[in-house]
mmCIF file with all atom_site columns, C-alpha atoms in Angstrom:
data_model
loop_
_atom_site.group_PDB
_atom_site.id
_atom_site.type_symbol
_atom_site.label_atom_id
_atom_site.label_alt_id
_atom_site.label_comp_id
_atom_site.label_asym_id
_atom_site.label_entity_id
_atom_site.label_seq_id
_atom_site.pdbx_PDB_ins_code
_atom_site.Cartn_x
_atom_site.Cartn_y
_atom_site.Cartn_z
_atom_site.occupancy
_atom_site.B_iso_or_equiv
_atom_site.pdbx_formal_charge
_atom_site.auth_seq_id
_atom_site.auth_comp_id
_atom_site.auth_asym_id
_atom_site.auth_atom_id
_atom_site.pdbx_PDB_model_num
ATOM 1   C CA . UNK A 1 1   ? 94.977  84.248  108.724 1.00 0.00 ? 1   UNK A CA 1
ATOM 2   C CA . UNK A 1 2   ? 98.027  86.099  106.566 1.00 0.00 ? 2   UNK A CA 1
ATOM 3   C CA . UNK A 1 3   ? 101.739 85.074  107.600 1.00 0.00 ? 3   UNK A CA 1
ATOM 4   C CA . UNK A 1 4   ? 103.523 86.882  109.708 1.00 0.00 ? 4   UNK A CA 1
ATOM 5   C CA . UNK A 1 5   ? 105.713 87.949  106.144 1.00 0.00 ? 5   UNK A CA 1
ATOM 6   C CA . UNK A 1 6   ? 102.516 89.285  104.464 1.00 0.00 ? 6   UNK A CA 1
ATOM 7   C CA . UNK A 1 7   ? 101.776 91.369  107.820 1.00 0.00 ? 7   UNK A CA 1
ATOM 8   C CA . UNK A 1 8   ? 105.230 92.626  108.062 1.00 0.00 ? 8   UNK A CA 1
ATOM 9   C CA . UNK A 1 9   ? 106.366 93.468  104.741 1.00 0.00 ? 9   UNK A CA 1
ATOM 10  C CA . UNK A 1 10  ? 102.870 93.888  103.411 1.00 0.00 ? 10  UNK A CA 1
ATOM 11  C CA . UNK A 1 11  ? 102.750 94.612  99.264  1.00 0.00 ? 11  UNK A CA 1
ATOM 12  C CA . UNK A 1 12  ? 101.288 98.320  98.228  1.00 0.00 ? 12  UNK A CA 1
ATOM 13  C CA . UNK A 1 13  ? 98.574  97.988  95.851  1.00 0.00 ? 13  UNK A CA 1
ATOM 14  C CA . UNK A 1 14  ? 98.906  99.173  92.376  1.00 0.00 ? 14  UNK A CA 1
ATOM 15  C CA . UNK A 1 15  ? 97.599  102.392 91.749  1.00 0.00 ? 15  UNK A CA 1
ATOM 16  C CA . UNK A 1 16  ? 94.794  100.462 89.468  1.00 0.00 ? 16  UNK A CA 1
ATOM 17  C CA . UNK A 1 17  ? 93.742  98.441  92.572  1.00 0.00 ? 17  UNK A CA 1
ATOM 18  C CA . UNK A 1 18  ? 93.500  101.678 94.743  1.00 0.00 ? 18  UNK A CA 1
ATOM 19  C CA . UNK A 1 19  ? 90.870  102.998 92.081  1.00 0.00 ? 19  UNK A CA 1
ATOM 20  C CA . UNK A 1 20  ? 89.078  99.441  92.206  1.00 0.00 ? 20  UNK A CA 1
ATOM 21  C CA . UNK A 1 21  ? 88.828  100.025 95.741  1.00 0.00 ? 21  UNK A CA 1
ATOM 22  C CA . UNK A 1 22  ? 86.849  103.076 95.318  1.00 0.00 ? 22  UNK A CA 1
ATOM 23  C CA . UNK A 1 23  ? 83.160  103.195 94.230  1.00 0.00 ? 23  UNK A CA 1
ATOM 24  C CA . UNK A 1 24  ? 81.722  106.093 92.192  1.00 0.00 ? 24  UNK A CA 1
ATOM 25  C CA . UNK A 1 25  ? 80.756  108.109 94.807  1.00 0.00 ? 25  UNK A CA 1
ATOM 26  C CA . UNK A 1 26  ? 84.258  108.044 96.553  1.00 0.00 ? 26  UNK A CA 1
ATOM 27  C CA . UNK A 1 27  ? 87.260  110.249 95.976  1.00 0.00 ? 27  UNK A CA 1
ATOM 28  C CA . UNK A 1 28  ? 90.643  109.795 97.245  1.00 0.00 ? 28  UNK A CA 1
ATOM 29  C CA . UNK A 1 29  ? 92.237  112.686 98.543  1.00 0.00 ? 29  UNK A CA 1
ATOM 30  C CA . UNK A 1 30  ? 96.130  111.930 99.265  1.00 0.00 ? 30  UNK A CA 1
ATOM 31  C CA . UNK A 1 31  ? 98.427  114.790 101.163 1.00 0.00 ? 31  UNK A CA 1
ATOM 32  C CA . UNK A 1 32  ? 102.293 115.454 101.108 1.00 0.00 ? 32  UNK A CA 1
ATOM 33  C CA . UNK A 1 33  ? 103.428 118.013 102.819 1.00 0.00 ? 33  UNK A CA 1
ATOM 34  C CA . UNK A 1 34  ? 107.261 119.304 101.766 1.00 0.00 ? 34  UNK A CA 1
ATOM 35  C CA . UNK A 1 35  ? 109.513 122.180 102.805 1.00 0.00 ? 35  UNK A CA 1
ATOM 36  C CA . UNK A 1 36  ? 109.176 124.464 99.278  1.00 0.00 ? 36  UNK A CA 1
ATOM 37  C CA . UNK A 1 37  ? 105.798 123.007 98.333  1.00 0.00 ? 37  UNK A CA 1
ATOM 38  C CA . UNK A 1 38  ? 103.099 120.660 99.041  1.00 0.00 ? 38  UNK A CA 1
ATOM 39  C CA . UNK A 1 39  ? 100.703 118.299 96.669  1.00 0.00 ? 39  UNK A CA 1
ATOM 40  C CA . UNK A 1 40  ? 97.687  116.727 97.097  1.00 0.00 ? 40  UNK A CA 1
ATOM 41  C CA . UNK A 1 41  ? 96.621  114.088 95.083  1.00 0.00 ? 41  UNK A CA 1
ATOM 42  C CA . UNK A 1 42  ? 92.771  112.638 93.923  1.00 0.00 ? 42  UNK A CA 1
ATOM 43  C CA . UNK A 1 43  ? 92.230  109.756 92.679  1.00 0.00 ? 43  UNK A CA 1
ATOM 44  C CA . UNK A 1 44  ? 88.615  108.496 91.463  1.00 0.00 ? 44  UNK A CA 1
ATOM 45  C CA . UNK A 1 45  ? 87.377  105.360 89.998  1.00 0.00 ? 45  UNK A CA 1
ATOM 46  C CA . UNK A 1 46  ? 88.998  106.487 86.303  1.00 0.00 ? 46  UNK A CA 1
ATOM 47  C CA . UNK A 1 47  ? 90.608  109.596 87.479  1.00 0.00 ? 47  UNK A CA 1
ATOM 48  C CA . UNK A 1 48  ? 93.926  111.234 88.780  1.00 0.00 ? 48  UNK A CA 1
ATOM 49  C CA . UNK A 1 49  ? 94.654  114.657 89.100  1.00 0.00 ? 49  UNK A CA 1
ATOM 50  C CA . UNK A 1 50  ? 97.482  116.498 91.189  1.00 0.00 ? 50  UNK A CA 1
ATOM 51  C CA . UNK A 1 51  ? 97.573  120.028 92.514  1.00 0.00 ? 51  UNK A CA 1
ATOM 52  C CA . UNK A 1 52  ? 100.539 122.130 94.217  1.00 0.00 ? 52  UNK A CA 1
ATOM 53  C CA . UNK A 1 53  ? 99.394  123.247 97.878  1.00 0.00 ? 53  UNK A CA 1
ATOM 54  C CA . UNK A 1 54  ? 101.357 125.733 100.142 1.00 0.00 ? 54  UNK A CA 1
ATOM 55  C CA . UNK A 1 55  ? 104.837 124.791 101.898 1.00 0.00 ? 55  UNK A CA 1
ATOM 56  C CA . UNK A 1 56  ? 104.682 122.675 105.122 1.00 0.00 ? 56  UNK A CA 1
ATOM 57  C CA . UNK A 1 57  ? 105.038 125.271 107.126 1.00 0.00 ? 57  UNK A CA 1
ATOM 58  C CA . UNK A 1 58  ? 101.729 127.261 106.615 1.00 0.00 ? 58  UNK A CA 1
ATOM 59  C CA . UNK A 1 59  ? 99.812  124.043 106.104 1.00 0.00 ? 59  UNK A CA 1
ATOM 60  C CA . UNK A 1 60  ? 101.154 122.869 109.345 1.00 0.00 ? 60  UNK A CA 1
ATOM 61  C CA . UNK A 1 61  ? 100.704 126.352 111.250 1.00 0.00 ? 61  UNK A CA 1
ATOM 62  C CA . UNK A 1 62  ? 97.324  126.373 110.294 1.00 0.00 ? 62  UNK A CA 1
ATOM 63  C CA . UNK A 1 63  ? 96.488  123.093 111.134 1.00 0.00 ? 63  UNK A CA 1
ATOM 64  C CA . UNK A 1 64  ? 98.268  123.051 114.633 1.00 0.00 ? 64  UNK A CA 1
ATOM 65  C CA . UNK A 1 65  ? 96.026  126.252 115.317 1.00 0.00 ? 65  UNK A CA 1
ATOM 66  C CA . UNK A 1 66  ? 92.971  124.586 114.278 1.00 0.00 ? 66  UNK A CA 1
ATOM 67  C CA . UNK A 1 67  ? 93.431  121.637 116.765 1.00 0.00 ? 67  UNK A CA 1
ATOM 68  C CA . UNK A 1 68  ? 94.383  123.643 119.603 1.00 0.00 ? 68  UNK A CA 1
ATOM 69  C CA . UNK A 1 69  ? 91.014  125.930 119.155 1.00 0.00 ? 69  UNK A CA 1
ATOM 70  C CA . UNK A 1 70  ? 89.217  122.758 118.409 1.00 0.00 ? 70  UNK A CA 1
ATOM 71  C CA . UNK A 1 71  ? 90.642  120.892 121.816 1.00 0.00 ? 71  UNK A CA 1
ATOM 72  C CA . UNK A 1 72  ? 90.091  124.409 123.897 1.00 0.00 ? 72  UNK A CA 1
ATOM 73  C CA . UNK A 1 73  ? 86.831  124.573 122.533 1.00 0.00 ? 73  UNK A CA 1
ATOM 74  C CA . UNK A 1 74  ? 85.177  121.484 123.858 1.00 0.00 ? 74  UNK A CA 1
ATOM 75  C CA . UNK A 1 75  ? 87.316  122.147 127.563 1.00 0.00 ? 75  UNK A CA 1
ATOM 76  C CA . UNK A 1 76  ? 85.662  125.786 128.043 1.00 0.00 ? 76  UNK A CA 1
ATOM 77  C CA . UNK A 1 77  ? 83.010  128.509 126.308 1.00 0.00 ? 77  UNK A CA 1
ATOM 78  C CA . UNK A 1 78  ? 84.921  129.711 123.966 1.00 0.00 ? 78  UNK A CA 1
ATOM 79  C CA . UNK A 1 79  ? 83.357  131.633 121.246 1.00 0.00 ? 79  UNK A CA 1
ATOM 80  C CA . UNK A 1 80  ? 83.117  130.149 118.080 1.00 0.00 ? 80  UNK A CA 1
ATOM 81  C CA . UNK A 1 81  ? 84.504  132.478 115.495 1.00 0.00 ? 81  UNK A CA 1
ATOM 82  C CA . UNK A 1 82  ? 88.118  132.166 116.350 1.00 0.00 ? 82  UNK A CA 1
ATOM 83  C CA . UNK A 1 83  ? 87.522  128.270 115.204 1.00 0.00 ? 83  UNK A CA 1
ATOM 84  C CA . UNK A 1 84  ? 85.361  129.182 112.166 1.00 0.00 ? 84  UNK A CA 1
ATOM 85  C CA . UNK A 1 85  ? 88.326  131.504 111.094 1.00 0.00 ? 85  UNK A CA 1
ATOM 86  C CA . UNK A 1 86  ? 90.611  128.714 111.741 1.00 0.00 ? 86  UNK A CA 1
ATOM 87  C CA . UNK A 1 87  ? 88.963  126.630 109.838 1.00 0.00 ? 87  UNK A CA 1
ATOM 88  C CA . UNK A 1 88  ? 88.510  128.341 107.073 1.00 0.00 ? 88  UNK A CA 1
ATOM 89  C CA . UNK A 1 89  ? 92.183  129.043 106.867 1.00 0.00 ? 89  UNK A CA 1
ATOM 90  C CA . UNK A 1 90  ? 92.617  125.506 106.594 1.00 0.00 ? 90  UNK A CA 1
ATOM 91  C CA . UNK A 1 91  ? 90.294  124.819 104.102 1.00 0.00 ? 91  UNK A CA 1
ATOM 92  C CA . UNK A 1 92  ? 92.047  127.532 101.708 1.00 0.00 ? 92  UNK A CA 1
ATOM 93  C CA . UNK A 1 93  ? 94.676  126.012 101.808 1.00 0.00 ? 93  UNK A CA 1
ATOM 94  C CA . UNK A 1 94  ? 94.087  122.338 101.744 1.00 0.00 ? 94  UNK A CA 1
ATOM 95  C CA . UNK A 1 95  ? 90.580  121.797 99.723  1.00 0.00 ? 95  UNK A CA 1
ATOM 96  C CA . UNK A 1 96  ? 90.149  124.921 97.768  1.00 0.00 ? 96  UNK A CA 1
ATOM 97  C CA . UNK A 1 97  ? 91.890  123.037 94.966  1.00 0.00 ? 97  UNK A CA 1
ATOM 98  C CA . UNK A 1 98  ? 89.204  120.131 94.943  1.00 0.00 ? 98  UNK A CA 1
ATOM 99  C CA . UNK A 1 99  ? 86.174  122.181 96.023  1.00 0.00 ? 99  UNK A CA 1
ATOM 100 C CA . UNK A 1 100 ? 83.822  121.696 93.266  1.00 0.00 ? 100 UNK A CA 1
ATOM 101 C CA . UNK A 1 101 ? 84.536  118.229 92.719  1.00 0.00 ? 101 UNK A CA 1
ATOM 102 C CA . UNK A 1 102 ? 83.988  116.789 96.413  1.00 0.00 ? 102 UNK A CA 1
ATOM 103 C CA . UNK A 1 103 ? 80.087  117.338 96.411  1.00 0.00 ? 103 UNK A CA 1
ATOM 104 C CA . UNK A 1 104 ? 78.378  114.878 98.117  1.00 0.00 ? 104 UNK A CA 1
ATOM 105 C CA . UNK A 1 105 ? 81.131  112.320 98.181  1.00 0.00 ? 105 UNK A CA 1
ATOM 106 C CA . UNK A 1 106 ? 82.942  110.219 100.589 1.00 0.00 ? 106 UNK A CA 1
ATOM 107 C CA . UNK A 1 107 ? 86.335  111.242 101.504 1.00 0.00 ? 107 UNK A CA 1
ATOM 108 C CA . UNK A 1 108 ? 88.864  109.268 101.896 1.00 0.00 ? 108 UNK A CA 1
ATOM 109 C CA . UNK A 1 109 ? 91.977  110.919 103.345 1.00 0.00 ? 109 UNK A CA 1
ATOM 110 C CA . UNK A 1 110 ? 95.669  110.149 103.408 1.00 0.00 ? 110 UNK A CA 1
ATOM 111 C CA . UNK A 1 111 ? 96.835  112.939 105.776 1.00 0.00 ? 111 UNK A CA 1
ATOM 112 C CA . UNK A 1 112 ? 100.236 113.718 106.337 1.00 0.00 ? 112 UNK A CA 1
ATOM 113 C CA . UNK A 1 113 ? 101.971 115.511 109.269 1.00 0.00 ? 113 UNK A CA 1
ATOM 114 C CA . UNK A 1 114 ? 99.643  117.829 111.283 1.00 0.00 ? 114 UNK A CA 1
ATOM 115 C CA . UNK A 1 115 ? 96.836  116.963 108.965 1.00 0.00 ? 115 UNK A CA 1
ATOM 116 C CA . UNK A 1 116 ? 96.193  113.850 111.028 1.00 0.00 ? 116 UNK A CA 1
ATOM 117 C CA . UNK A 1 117 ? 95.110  115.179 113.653 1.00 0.00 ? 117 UNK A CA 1
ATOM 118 C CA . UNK A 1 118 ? 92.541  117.227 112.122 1.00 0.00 ? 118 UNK A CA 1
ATOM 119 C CA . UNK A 1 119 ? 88.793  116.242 111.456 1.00 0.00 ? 119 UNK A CA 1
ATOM 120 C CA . UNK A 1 120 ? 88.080  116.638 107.716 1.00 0.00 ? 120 UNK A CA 1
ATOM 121 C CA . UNK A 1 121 ? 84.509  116.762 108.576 1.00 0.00 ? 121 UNK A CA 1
ATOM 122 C CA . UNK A 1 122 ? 85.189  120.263 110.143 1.00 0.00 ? 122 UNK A CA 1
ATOM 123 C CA . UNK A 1 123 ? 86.700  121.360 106.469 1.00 0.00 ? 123 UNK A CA 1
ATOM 124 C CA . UNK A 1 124 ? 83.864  120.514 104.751 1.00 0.00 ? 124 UNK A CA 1
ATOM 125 C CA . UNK A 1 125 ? 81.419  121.861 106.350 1.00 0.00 ? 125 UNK A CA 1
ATOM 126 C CA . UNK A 1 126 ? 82.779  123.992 109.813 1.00 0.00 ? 126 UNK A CA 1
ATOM 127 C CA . UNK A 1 127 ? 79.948  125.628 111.152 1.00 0.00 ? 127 UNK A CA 1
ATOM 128 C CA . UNK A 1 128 ? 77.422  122.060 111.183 1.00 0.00 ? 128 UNK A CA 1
ATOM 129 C CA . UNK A 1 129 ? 80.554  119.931 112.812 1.00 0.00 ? 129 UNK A CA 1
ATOM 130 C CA . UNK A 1 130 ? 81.341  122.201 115.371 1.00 0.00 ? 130 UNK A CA 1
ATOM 131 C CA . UNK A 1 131 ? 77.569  122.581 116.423 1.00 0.00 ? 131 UNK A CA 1
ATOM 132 C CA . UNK A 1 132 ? 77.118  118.938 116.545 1.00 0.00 ? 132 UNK A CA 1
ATOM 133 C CA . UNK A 1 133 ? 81.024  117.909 117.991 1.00 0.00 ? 133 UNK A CA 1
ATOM 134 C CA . UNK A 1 134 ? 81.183  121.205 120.355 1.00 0.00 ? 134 UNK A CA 1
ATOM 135 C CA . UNK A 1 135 ? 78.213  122.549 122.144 1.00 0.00 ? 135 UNK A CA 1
ATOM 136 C CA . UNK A 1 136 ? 77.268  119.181 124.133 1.00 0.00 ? 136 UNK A CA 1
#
């Protein structure tokens, strides 16, 4: 059992322990969303790379409009296209970046703002996550 020091000032790993944390068919993907601009961050097992995303704003837009469809969606018979749209909006924004190198990988996501609430799954692959999360 940790202290109660260790579980309430807890130390941040290194970044060389985050990348011993991941396995070779992992990749970090690490959001932060700011006023001018945004940046995403992925880290691998011997890699890190940084891109510059849109402003908050948009990102957040977009996602805020993708959770609302994606909430409506499983409360009525809503057609399917508006979310798709959404979706891919989303994805523009937020994984175009990092496209070719996510693959078959596991995601691991450090979302910021808005971008919590949203299911990644849904990015990667929209029209097989909302067949399987919204027609039951």
């Amino acid at each position: 059992m940790l202290p109660y020091k260790a579980l309430k000032y807890p130390t941040p790993l290194t970044f060389h322990q985050i990348q011993q944390q991941l396995d070779k068919d992992s990749i970090l993907l690490q959001y932060s969303l700011g006023k001018e601009r945004s940046y995403l961050w992925v880290v691998t097992t011997n890699s890190l790379q940084s891109y510059e995303l849109a402003k908050e704003e948009e990102i957040e837009t977009a996602a805020k409009k993708l959770h609302t469809l994606l909430r409506a969606k499983r409360m009525s018979g809503m057609p399917i296209e508006p979310t798709i749209e959404a979706t891919s909006k989303l994805s523009q924004l937020i994984l175009k970046p990092v496209a070719q190198q996510l693959g078959q990988k596991r995601l691991v996501i450090v979302a910021d703002g808005a971008l919590q609430y949203i299911p990644f799954a849904a990015l990667t692959d929209p029209f097989f996550w909302w067949i399987n999360h919204c027609l039951d």
